[in-house]
XYZ file of C-alpha atoms in Angstrom:
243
model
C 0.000 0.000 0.000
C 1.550 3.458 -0.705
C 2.786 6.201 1.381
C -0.219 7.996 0.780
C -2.554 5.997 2.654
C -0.918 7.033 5.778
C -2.097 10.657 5.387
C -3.727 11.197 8.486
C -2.653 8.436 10.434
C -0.710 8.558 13.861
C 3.100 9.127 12.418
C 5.518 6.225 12.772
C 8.732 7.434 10.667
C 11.671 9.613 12.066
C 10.069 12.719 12.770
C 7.552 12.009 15.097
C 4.923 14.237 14.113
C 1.924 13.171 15.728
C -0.100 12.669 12.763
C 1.436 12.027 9.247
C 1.407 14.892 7.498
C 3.651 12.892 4.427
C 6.781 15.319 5.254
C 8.872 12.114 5.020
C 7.763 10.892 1.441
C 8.580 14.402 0.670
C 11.903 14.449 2.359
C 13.131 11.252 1.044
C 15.736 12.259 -1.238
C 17.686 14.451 0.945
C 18.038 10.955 3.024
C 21.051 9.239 1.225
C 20.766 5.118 1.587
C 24.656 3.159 2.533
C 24.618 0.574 -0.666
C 24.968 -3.158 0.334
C 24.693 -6.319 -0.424
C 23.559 -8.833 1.394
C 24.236 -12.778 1.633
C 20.539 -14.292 2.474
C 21.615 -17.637 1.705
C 20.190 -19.980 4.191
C 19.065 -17.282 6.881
C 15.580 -17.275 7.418
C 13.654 -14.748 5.747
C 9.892 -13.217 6.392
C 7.470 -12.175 4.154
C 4.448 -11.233 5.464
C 1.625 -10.645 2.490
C 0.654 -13.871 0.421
C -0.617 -11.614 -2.720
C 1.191 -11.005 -5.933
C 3.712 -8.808 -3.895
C 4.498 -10.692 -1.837
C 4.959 -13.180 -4.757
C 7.581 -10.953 -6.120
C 9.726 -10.578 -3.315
C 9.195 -14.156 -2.298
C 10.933 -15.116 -5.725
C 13.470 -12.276 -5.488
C 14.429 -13.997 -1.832
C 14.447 -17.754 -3.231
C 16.758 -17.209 -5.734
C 19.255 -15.688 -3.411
C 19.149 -19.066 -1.394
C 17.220 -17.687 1.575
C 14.990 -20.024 3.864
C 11.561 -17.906 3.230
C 8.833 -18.021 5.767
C 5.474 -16.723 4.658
C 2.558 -15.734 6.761
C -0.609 -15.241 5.437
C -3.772 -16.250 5.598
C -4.117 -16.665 2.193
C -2.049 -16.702 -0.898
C -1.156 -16.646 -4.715
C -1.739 -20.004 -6.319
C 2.233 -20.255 -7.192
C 2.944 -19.104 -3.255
C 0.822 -22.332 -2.038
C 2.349 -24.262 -4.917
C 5.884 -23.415 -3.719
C 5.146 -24.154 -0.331
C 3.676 -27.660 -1.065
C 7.089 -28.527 -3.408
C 8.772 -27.183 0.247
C 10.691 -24.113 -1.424
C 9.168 -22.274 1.232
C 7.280 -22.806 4.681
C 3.224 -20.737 5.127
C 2.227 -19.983 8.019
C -1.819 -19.393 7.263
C -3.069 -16.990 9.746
C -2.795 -13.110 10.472
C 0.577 -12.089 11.434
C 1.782 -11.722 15.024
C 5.229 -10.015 16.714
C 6.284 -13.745 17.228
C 6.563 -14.320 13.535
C 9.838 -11.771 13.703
C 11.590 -14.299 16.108
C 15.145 -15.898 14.050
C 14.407 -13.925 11.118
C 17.090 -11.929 9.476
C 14.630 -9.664 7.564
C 10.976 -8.710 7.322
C 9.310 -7.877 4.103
C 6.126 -6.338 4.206
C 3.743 -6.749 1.385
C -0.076 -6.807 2.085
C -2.780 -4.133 1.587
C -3.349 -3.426 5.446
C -2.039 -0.311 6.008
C -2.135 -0.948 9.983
C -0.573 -4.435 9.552
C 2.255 -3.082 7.733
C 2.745 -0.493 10.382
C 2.836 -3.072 13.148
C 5.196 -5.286 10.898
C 7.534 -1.909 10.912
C 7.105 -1.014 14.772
C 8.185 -4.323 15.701
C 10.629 -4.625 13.796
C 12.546 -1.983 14.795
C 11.999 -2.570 18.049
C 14.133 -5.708 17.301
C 16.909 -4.103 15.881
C 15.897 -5.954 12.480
C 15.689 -5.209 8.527
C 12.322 -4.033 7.412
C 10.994 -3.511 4.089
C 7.266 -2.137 3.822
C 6.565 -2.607 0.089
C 6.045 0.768 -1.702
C 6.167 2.800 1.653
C 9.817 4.145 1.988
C 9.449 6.001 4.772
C 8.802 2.375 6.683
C 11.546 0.742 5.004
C 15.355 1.122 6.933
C 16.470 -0.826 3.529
C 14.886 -0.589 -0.041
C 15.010 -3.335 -2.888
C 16.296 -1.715 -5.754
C 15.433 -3.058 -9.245
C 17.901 -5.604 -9.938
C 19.129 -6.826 -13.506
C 21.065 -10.096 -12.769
C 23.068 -12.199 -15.563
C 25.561 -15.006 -14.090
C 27.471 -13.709 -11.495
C 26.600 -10.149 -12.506
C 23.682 -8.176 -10.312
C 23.591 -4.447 -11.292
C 21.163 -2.676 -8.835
C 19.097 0.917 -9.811
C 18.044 2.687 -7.117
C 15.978 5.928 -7.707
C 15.458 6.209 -3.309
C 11.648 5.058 -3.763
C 11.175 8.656 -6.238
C 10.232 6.824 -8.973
C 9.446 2.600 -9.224
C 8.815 3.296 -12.868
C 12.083 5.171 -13.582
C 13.978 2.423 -12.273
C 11.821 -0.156 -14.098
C 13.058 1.989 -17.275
C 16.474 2.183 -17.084
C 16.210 -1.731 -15.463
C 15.285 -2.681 -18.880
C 17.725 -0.769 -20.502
C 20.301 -1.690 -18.671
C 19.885 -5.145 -19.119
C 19.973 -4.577 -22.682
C 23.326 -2.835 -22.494
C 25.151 -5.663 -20.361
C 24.072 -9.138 -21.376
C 25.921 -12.790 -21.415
C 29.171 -11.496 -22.611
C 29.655 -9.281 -19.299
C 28.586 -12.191 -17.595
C 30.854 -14.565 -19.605
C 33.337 -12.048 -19.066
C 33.178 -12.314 -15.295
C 33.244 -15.943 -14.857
C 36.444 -15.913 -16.677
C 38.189 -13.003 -14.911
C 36.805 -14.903 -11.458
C 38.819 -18.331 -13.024
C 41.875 -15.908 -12.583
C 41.645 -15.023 -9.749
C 43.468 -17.454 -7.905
C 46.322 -17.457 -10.011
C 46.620 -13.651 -9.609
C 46.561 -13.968 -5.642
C 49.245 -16.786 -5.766
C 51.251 -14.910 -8.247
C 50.954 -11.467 -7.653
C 52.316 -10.012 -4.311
C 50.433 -6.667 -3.976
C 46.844 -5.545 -4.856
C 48.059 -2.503 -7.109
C 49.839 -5.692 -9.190
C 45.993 -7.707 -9.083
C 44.553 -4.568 -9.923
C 47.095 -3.275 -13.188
C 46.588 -7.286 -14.277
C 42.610 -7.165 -14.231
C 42.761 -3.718 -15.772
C 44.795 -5.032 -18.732
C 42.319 -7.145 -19.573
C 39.268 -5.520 -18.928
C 40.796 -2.140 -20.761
C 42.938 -3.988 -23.239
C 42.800 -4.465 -26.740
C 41.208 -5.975 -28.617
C 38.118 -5.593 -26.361
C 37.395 -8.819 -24.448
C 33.750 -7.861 -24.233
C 33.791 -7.593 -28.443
C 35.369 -10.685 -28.827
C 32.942 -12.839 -26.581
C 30.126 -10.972 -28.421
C 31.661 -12.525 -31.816
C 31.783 -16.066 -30.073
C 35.696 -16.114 -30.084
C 36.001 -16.986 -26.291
C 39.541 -18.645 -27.165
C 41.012 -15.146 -28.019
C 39.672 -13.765 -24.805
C 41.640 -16.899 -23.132
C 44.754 -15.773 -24.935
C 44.541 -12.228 -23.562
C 44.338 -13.500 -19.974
C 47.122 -15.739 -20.629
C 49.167 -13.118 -22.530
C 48.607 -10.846 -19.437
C 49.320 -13.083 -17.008
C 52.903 -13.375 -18.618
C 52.831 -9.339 -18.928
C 52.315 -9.586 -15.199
C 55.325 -11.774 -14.017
């Protein structure tokens, strides 16, 4: 549910001001956000919402490798068929404080504007990450659109201003770095270790990467032509540039 419907409402962001008066939506730019990322990978996640949301950011947490719990009382047909396959354990009832207990992060994602304020108040009473879908000024982190090819995840961020911005330059983005970058990363990553073993100080690991990335002929050309084995050669060319 949007920032909006809290017009009116008592205020629960930073500024305390008795009753919203949306100064925080308004403000939110001038907040900057610390850019991480973060390893969800087996650490039990909540999502409270069971709608096509909370779909969304079910998905976004499964294929990060996180142990999603959902509570609902009811949900999307693919939410119940995910939790029958075991990708994900429902909880089918109204959501209570005790569903924050061992979970890394809360997502909130249902259409009950006083839920999602309770989901936010108790979280950070815990200390915990909360996400309140659409509603920045209840979020202390935001999920940025996310284009994601191999190894690669390129984030765009617009600090909740705009969703369809970011869905915008999302898409072109994705256009602009496909498989090859990807490619292009998995092979850097399979030099890696030699560069550690071989190479004494970072500036060395860094000028060795750099001639590569920055060289000539353009690694990122050649694995669009299909001629991997010439971006093999430059790494191996490099490597004896390096020693």
């Amino acid at each position: 549910m949007p920032a909006q419907a809290y017009a009116g409402k008592e205020c629960v962001c930073q500024f305390r001001r008795g009753i919203c008066d949306q100064s925080c939506v308004r403000d939110m730019l001038a907040v900057p956000f610390y850019v991480a990322c973060l390893r969800v990978a087996g650490r039990r996640c909540l999502v409270v919402g069971g709608g096509a949301v909370g779909l969304e950011k079910v998905e976004g947490l499964l294929t990060c490798g996180a142990a999603v719990t959902l509570v609902s009382p009811t949900a999307h047909p693919e939410l119940v068929a995910l939790a029958e396959e075991g990708s994900l354990e429902w909880v089918p009832r109204d959501y209570a404080p005790r569903d924050l207990e061992r979970s890394f992060l809360v997502i909130a994602a249902t259409g009950d504007s006083e839920v999602n304020i309770a989901v936010h108040t108790d979280a950070e009473a815990r200390a915990m990450l909360v996400n309140v879908v659409d509603v920045p000024p209840l979020c202390n982190f935001i999920l940025p659109a996310i284009v994601r090819s191999g190894p690669l995840a390129i984030a765009i961020s617009t600090a909740g201003a705009s969703p369809a911005l970011a869905k915008r330059m999302k898409r072109e983005i994705s256009e602009l770095f496909g498989d090859d970058y990807a490619r292009l990363a998995v092979l850097l990553n399979d030099a890696r270790g030699w560069a550690k073993a071989t190479l004494p100080t970072f500036q060395q690991r860094k000028e060795f990467f750099e001639s590569i990335v920055g060289g000539e002929p353009d690694p990122i050309v050649l694995l669009r032509d299909g001629d991997e084995r010439s971006v093999l050669a430059l790494i191996e060319a490099a490597k004896l540039a390096a020693v």
